[in-house]
XYZ file of N, CA and C in Angstrom:
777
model
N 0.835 -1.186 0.000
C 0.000 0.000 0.000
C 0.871 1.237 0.000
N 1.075 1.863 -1.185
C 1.876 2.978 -1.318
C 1.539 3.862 -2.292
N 1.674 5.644 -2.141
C 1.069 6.200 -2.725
C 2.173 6.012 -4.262
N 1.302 6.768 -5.385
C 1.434 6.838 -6.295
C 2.379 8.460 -6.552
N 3.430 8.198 -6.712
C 4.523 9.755 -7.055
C 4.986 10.020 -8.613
N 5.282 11.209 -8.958
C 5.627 10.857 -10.034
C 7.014 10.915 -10.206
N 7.196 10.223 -11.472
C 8.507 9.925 -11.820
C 9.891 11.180 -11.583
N 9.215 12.501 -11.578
C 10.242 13.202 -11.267
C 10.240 14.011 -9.966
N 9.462 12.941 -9.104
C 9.539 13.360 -7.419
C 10.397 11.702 -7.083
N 9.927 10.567 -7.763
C 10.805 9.781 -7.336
C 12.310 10.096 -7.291
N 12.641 10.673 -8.425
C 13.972 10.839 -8.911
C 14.368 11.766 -8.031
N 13.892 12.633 -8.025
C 14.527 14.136 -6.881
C 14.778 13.545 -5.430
N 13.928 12.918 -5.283
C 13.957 12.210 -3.827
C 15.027 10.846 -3.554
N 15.032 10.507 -4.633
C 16.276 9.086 -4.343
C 17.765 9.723 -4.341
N 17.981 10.676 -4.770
C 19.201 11.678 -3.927
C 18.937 12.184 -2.790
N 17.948 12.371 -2.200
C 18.288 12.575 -0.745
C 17.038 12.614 -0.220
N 16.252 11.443 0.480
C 15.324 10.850 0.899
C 14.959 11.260 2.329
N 16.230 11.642 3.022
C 16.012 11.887 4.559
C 16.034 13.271 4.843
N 15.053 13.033 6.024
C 15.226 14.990 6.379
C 15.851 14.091 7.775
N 16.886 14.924 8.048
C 17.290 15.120 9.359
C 17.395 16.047 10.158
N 17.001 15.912 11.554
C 16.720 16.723 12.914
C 17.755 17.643 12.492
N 19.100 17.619 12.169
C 20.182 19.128 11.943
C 21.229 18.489 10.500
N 21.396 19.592 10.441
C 21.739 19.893 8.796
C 22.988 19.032 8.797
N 23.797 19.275 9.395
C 25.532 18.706 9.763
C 25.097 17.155 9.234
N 24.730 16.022 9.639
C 24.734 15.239 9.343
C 24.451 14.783 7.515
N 23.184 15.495 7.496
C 22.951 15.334 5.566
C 23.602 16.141 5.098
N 24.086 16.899 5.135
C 25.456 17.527 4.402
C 26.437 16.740 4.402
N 27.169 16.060 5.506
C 28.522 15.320 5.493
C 27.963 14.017 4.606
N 27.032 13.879 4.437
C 26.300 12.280 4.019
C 25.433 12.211 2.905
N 25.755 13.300 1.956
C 24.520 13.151 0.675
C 23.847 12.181 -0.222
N 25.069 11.089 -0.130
C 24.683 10.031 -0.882
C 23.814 8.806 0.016
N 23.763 9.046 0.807
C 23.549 8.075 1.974
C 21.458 7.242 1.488
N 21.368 8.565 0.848
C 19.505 7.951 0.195
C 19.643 7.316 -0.916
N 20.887 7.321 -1.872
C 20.726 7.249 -2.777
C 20.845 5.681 -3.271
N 19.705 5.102 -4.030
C 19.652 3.569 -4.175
C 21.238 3.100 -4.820
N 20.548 1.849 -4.422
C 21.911 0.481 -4.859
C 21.754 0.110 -6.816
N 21.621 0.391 -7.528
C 21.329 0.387 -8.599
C 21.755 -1.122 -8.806
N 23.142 -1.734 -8.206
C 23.469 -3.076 -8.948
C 22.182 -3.861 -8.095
N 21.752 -3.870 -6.579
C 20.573 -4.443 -5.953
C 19.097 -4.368 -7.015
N 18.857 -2.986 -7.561
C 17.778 -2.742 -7.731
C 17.697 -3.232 -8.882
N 18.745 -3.882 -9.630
C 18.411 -4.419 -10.637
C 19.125 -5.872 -11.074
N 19.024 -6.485 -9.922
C 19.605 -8.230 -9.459
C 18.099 -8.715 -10.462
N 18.704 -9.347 -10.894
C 17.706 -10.704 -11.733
C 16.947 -11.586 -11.002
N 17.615 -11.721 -9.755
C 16.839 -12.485 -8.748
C 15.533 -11.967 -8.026
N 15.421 -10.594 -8.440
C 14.121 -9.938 -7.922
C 13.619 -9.240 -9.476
N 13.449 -9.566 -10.257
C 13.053 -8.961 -11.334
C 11.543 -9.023 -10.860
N 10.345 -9.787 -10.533
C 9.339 -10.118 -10.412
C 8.756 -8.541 -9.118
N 10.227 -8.278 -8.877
C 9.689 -7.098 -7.564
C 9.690 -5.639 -8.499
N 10.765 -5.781 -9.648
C 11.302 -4.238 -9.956
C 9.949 -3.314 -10.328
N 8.696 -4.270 -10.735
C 7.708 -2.770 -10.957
C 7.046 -2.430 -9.985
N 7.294 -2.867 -8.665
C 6.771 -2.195 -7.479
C 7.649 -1.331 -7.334
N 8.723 -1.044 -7.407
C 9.764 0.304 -7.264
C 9.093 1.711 -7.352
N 8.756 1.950 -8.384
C 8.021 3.158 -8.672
C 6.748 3.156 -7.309
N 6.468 2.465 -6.816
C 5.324 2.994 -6.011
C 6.163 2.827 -4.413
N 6.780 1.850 -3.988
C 7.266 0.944 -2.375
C 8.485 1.715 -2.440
N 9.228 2.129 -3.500
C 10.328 2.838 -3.306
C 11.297 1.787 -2.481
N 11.515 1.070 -2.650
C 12.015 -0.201 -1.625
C 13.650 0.412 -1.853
N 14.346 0.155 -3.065
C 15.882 0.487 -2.914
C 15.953 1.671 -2.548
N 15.465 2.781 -2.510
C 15.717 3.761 -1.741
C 15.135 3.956 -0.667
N 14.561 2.924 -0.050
C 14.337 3.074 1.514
C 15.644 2.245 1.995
N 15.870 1.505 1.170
C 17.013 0.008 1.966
C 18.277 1.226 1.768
N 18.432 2.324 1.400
C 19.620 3.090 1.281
C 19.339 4.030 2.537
N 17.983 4.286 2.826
C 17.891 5.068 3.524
C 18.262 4.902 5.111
N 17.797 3.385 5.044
C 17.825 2.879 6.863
C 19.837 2.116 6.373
N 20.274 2.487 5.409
C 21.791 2.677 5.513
C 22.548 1.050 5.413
N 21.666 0.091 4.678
C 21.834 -1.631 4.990
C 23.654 -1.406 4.146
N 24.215 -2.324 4.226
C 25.225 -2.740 4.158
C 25.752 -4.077 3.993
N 26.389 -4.902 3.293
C 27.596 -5.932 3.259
C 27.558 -6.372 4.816
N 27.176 -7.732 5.025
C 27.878 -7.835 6.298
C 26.801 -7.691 7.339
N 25.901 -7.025 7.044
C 25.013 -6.525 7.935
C 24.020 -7.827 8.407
N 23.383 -7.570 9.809
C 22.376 -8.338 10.283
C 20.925 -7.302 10.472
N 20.046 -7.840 9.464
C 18.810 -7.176 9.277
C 17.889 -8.098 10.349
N 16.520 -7.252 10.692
C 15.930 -8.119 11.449
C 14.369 -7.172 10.489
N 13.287 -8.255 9.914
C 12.410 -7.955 8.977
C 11.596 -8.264 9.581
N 10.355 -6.881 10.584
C 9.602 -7.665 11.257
C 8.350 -7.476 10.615
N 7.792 -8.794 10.733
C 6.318 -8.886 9.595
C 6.764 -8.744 8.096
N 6.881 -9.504 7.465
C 8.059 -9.101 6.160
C 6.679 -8.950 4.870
N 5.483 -9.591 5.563
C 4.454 -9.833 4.324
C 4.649 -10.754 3.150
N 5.049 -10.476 2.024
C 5.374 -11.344 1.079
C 6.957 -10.909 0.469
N 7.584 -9.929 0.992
C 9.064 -10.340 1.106
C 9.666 -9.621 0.057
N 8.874 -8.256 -0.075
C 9.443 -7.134 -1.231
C 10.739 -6.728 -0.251
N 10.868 -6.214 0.636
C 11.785 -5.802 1.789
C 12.861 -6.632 1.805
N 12.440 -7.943 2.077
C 13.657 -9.275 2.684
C 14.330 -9.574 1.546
N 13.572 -9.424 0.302
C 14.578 -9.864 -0.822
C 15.914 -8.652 -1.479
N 15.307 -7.099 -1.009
C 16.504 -6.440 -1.166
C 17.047 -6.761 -0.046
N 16.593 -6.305 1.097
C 17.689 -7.145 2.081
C 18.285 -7.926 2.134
N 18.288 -8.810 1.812
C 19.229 -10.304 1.424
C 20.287 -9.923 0.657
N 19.991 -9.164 -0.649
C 20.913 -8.839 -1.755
C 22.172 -8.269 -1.264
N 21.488 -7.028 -0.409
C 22.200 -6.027 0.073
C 23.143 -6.320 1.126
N 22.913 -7.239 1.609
C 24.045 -7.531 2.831
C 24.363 -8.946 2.745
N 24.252 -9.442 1.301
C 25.255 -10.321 0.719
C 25.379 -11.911 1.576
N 26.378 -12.657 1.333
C 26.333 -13.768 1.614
C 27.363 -13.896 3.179
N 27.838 -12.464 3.321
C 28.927 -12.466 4.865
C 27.269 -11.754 5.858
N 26.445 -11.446 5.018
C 24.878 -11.293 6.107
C 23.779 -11.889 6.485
N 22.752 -11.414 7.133
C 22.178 -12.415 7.333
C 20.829 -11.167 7.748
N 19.418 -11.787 6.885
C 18.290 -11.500 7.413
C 17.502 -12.291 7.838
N 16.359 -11.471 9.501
C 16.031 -12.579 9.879
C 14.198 -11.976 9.352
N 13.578 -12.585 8.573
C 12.223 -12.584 8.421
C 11.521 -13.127 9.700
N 10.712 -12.181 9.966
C 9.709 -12.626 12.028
C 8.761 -12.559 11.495
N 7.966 -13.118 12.248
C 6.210 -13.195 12.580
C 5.837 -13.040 13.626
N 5.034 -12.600 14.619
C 4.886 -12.988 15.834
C 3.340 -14.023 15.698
N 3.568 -15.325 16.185
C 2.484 -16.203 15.900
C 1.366 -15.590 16.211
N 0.824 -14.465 16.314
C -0.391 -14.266 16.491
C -0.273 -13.770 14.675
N 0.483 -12.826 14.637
C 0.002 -12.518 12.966
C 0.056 -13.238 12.097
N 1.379 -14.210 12.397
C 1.445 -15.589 11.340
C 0.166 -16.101 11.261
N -0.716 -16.744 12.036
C -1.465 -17.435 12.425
C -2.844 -17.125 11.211
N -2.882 -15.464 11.164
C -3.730 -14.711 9.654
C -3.234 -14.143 8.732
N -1.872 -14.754 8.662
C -1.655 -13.988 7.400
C -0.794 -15.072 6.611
N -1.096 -16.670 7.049
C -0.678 -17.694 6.401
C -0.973 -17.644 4.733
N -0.341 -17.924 3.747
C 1.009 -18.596 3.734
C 2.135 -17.556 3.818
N 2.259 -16.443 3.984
C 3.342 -15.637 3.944
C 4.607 -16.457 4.654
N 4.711 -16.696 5.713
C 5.872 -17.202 6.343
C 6.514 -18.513 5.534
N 5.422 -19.415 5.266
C 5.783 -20.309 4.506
C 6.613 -20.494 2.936
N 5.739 -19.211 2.551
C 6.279 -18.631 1.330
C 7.770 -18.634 1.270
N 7.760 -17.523 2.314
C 9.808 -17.023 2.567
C 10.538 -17.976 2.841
N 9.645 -18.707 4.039
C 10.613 -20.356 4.178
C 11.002 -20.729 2.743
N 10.082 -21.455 1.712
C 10.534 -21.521 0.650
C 11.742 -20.914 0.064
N 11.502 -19.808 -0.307
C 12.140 -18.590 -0.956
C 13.731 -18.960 0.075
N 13.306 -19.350 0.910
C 15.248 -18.663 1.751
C 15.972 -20.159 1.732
N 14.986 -21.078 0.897
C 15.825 -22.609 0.639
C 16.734 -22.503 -0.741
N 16.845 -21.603 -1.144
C 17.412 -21.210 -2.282
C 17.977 -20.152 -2.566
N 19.618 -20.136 -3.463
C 20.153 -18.853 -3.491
C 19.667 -17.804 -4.459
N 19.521 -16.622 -4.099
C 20.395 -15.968 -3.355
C 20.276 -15.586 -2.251
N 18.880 -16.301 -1.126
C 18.297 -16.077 -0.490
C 18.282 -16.532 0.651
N 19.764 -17.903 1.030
C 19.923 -18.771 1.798
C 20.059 -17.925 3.381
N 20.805 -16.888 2.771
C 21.112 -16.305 4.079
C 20.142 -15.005 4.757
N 18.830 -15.521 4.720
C 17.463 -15.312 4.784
C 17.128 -16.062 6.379
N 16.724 -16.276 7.416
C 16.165 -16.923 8.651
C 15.058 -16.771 8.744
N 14.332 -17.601 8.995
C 12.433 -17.286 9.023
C 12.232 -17.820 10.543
N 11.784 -16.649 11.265
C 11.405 -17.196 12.443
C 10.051 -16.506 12.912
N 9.211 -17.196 13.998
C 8.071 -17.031 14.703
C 8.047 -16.823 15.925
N 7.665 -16.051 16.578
C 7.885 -15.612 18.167
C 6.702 -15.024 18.433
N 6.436 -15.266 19.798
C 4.924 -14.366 20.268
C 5.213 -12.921 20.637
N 4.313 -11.859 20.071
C 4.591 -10.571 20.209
C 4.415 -9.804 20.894
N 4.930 -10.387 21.911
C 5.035 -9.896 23.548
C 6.393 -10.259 24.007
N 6.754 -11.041 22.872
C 8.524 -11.399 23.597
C 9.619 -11.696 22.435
N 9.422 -10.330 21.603
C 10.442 -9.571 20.456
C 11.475 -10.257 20.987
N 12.003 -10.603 20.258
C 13.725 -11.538 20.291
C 14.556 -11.659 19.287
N 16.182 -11.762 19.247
C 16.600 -11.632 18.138
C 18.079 -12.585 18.447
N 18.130 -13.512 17.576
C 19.346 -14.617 18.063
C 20.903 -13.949 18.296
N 21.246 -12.979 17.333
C 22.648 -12.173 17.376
C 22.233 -10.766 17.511
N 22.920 -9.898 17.796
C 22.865 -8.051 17.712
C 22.635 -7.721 16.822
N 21.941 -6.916 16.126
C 20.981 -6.206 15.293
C 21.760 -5.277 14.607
N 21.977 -4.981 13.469
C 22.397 -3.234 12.928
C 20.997 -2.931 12.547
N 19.795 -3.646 12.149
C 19.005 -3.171 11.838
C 17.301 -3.651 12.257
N 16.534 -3.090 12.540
C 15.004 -3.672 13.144
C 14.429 -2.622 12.121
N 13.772 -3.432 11.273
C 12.524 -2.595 10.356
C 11.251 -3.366 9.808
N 10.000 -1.967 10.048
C 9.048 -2.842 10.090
C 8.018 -1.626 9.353
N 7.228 -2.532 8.169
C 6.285 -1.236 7.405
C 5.147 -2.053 7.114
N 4.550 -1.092 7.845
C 3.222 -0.886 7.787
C 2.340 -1.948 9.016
N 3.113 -2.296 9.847
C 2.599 -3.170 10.981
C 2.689 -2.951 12.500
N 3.604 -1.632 12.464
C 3.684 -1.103 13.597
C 2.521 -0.720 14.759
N 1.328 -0.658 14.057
C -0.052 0.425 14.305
C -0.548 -1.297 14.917
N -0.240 -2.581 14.092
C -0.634 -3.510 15.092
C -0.706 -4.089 16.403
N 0.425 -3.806 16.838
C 0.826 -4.622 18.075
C -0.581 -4.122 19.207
N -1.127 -2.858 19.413
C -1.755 -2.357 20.310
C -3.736 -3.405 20.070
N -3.169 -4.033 19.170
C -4.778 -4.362 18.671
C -5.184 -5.723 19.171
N -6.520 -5.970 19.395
C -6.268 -7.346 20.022
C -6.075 -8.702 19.481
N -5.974 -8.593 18.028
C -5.498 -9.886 17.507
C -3.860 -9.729 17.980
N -3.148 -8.853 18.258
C -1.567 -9.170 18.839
C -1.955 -9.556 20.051
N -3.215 -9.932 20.557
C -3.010 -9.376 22.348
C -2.570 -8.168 23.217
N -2.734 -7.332 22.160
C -2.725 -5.881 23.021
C -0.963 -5.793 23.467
N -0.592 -5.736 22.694
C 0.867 -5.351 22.968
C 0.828 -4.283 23.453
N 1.371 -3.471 24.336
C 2.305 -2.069 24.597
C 3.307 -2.033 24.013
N 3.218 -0.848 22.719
C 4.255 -0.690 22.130
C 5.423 -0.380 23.047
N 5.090 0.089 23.703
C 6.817 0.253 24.916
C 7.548 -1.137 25.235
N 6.922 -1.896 25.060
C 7.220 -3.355 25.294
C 7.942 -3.778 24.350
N 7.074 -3.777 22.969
C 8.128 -3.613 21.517
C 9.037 -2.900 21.351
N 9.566 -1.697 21.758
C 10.197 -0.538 21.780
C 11.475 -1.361 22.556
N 11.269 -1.489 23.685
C 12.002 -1.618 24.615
C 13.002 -2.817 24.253
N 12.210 -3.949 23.881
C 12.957 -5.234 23.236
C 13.506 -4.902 22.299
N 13.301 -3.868 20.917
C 13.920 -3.930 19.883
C 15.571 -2.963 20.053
N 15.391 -1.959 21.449
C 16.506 -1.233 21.626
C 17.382 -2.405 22.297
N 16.794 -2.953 23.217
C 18.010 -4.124 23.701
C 18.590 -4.938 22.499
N 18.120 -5.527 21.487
C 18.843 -6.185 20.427
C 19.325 -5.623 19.509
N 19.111 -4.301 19.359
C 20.593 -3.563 18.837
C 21.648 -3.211 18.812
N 22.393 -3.001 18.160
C 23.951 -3.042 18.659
C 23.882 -1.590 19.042
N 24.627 -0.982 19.963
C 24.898 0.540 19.999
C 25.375 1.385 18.620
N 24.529 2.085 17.924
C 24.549 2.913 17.263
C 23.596 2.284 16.016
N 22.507 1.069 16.350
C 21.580 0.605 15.433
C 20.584 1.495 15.010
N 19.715 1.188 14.115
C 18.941 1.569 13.703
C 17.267 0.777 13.373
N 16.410 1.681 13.867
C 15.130 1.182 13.684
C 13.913 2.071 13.191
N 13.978 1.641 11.633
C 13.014 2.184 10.654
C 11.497 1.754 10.835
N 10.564 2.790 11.073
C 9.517 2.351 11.079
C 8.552 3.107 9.907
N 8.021 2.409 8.718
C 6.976 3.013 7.832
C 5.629 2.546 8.318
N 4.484 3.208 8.523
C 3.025 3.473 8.795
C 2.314 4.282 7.853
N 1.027 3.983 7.697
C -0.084 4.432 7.663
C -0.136 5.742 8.327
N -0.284 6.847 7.723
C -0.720 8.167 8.866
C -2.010 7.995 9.152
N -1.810 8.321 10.951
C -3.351 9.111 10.842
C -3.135 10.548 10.926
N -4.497 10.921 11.250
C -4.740 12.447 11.865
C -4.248 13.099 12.897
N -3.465 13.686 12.873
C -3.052 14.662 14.565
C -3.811 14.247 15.448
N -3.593 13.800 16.550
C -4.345 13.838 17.931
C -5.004 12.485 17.767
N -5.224 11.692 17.099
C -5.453 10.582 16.920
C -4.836 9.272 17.771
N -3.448 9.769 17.773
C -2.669 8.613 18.497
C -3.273 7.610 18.208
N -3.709 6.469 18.723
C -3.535 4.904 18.727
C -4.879 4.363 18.608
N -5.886 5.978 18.507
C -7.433 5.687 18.560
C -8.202 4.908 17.275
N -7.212 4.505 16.127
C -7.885 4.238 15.097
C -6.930 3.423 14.624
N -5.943 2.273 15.489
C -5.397 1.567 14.639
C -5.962 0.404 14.299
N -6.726 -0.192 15.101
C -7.751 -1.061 14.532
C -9.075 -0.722 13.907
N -9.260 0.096 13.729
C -10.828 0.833 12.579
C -10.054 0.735 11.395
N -9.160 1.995 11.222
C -8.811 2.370 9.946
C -7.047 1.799 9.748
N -6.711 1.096 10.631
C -5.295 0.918 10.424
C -4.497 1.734 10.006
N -3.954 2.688 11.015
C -3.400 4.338 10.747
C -2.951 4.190 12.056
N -2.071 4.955 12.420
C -1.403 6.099 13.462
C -1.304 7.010 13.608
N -0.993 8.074 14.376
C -0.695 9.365 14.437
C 1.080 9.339 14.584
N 2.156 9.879 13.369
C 2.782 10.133 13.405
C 3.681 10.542 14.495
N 3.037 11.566 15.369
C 3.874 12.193 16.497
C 3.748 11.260 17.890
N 2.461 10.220 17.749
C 2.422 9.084 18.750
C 3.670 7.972 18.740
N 3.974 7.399 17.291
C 5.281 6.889 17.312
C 6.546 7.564 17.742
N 6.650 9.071 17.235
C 7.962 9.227 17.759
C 7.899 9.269 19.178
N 7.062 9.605 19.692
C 6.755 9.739 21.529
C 7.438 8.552 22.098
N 6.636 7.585 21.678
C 6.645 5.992 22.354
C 8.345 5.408 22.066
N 8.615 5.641 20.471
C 10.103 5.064 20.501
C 11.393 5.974 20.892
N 11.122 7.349 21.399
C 12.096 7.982 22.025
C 11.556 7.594 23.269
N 10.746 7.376 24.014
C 10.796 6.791 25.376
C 11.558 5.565 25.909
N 11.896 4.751 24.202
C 12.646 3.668 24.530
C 14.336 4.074 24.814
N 14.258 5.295 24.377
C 15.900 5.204 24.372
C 16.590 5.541 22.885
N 15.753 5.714 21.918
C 16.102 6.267 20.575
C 16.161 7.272 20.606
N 16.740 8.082 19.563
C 16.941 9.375 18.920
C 16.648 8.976 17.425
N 15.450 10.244 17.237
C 15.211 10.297 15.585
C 16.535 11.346 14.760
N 16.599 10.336 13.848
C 17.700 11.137 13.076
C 17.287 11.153 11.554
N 16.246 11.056 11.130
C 15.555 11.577 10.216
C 14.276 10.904 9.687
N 13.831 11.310 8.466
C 12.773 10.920 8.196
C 12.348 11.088 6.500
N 11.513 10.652 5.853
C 11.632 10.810 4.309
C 10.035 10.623 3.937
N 10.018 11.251 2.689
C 8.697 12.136 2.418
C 8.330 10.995 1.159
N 9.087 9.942 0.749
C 9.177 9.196 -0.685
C 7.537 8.745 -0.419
N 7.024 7.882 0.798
C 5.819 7.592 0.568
C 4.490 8.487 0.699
N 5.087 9.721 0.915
C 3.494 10.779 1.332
C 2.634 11.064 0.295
N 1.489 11.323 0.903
C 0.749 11.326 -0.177
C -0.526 12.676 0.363
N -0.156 13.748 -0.163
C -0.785 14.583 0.998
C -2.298 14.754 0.325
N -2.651 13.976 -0.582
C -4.274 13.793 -0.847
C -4.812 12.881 -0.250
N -4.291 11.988 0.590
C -5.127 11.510 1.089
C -5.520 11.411 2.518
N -7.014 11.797 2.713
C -7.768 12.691 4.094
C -6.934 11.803 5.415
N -7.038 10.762 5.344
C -6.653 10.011 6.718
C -7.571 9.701 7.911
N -9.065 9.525 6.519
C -10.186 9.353 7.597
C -10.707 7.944 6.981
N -10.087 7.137 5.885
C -10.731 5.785 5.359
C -9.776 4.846 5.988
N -10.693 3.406 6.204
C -9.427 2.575 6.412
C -8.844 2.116 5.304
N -7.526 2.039 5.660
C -6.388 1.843 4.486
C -7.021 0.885 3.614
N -7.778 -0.096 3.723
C -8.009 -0.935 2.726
C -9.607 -0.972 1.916
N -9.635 0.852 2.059
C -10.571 0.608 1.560
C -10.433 1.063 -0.076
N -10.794 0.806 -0.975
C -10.638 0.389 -2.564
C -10.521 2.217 -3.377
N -10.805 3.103 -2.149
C -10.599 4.491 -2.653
C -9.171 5.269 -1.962
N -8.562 4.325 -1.121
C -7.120 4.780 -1.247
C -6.184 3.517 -0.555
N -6.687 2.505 -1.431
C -5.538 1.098 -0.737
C -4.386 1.536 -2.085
N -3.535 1.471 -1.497
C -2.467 1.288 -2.199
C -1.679 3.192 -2.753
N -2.692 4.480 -1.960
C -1.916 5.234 -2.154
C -2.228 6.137 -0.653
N -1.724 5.387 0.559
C -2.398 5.927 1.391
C -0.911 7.091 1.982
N -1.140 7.852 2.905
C -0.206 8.502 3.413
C 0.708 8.147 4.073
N 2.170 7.476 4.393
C 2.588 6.982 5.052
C 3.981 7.663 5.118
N 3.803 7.348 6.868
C 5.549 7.748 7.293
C 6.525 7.255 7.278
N 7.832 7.627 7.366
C 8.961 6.818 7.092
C 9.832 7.562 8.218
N 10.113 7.076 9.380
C 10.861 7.150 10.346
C 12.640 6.448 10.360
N 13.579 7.138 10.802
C 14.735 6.557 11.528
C 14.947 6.870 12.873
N 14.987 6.316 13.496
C 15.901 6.063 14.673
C 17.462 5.348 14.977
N 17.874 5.828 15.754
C 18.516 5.198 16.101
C 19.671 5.255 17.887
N 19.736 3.662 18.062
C 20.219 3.670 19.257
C 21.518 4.470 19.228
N 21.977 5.063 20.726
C 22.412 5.899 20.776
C 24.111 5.055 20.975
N 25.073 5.578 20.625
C 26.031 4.136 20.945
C 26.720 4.588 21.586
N 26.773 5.468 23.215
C 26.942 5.350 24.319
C 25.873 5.411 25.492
């Protein structure tokens, strides 16, 4: 579910995707949004490349900064537009771990199964598919990365069992390494909304996430405009057939602080 941009806002924006809290940093770092071109155009995801224009996927995977080497952690991966640049991107010395927490697995079968598949084969081996209840976020090695789109607005709902996002928050800062990072894309809601409509309309209020994950111990260090979509009201639920697939959504960084 992603809005529709045009081709020469994509382009303007895949040079520099992030706004950050102070200038010093995106100045020393200009290239830092800018996609993986040899990723975005691996043969092994050809079946993904015409979602680009809308998911913006290689220039989000530039944005949350993935790397060679890196340990991704893909929470709720869906059908695995995310996990498969991830995989690419941090190569065969990395490792992504695709999660579920068995309450969402449980409705959103076959997805997990799917990736299982998918990660029995290269280039995808170094792919992990795991299931955990989502009340007890876990991660086998230290993290450079925790990212999660468009599922964040779940945990508080009662098919998770009513998570407290502080609970999620809190677990995902402990399995980061000091100076990690944790990207979160959502659904906007409306100002003042907070958490009142994530099960009606499946939305958030923007300024409710940053609240909750700087309480964990993060610092936002920027944010990117690639999925906004400022036509749309933020009063339908996302899936409804007059704005599924171009709804307003945020794109958050954080990151742990590494002292």
């Amino acid at each position: 579910m992603r809005p529709i941009l045009t081709v020469a806002l994509a382009a303007a924006l895949a040079s520099g995707c992030s706004k950050s809290q102070s200038a010093a940093p995106e100045a020393a770092a200009p290239a830092a949004a800018a996609p993986a071109p040899n990723i975005a155009a691996d043969p092994a995801r050809a079946a993904d490349v015409a979602k680009d224009a809308t998911r913006h996927g290689p220039e989000l995977v530039a944005f949350a900064e993935v790397k060679p080497g890196q340990r991704v952690y893909d929470l709720i991966p869906g059908g695995g537009y995310f996990t498969r640049l991830f995989g690419l991107t941090v190569g065969p010395t990395g490792k992504v771990f695709a999660v579920w927490p068995d309450e969402y697995d449980k409705v959103s079968k076959p997805d997990s199964d799917v990736i299982r598949k998918m990660a029995a084969t290269a280039p995808y081996t170094n792919v992990v598919v795991m299931t955990q209840p989502a009340k007890a976020f876990s991660a086998p090695e230290p993290l450079d990365l925790v990212f999660t789109s468009q599922n964040y607005h779940d945990y508080p709902d009662p098919f998770m069992g009513k998570v407290d996002p502080a609970v999620l928050n809190a677990a995902v800062f402990k399995a980061l390494k000091p100076g990690g990072l944790y990207v979160i894309i959502d659904h906007s809601g409306r100002p003042g909304t907070g958490m009142k409509e994530t099960d009606t309309l499946h939305r958030i209020d923007v300024e409710t996430v940053k609240q909750q994950v700087a309480a964990a111990g993060f610092v936002l260090e920027g944010e990117s405009q690639l999925l906004a979509n400022p036509a749309d009201p933020r009063t339908s639920d996302v899936f409804d057939k007059s704005i599924r697939g171009k709804t307003d959504q945020f794109v958050l960084k954080f990151r742990k602080p590494k002292a």
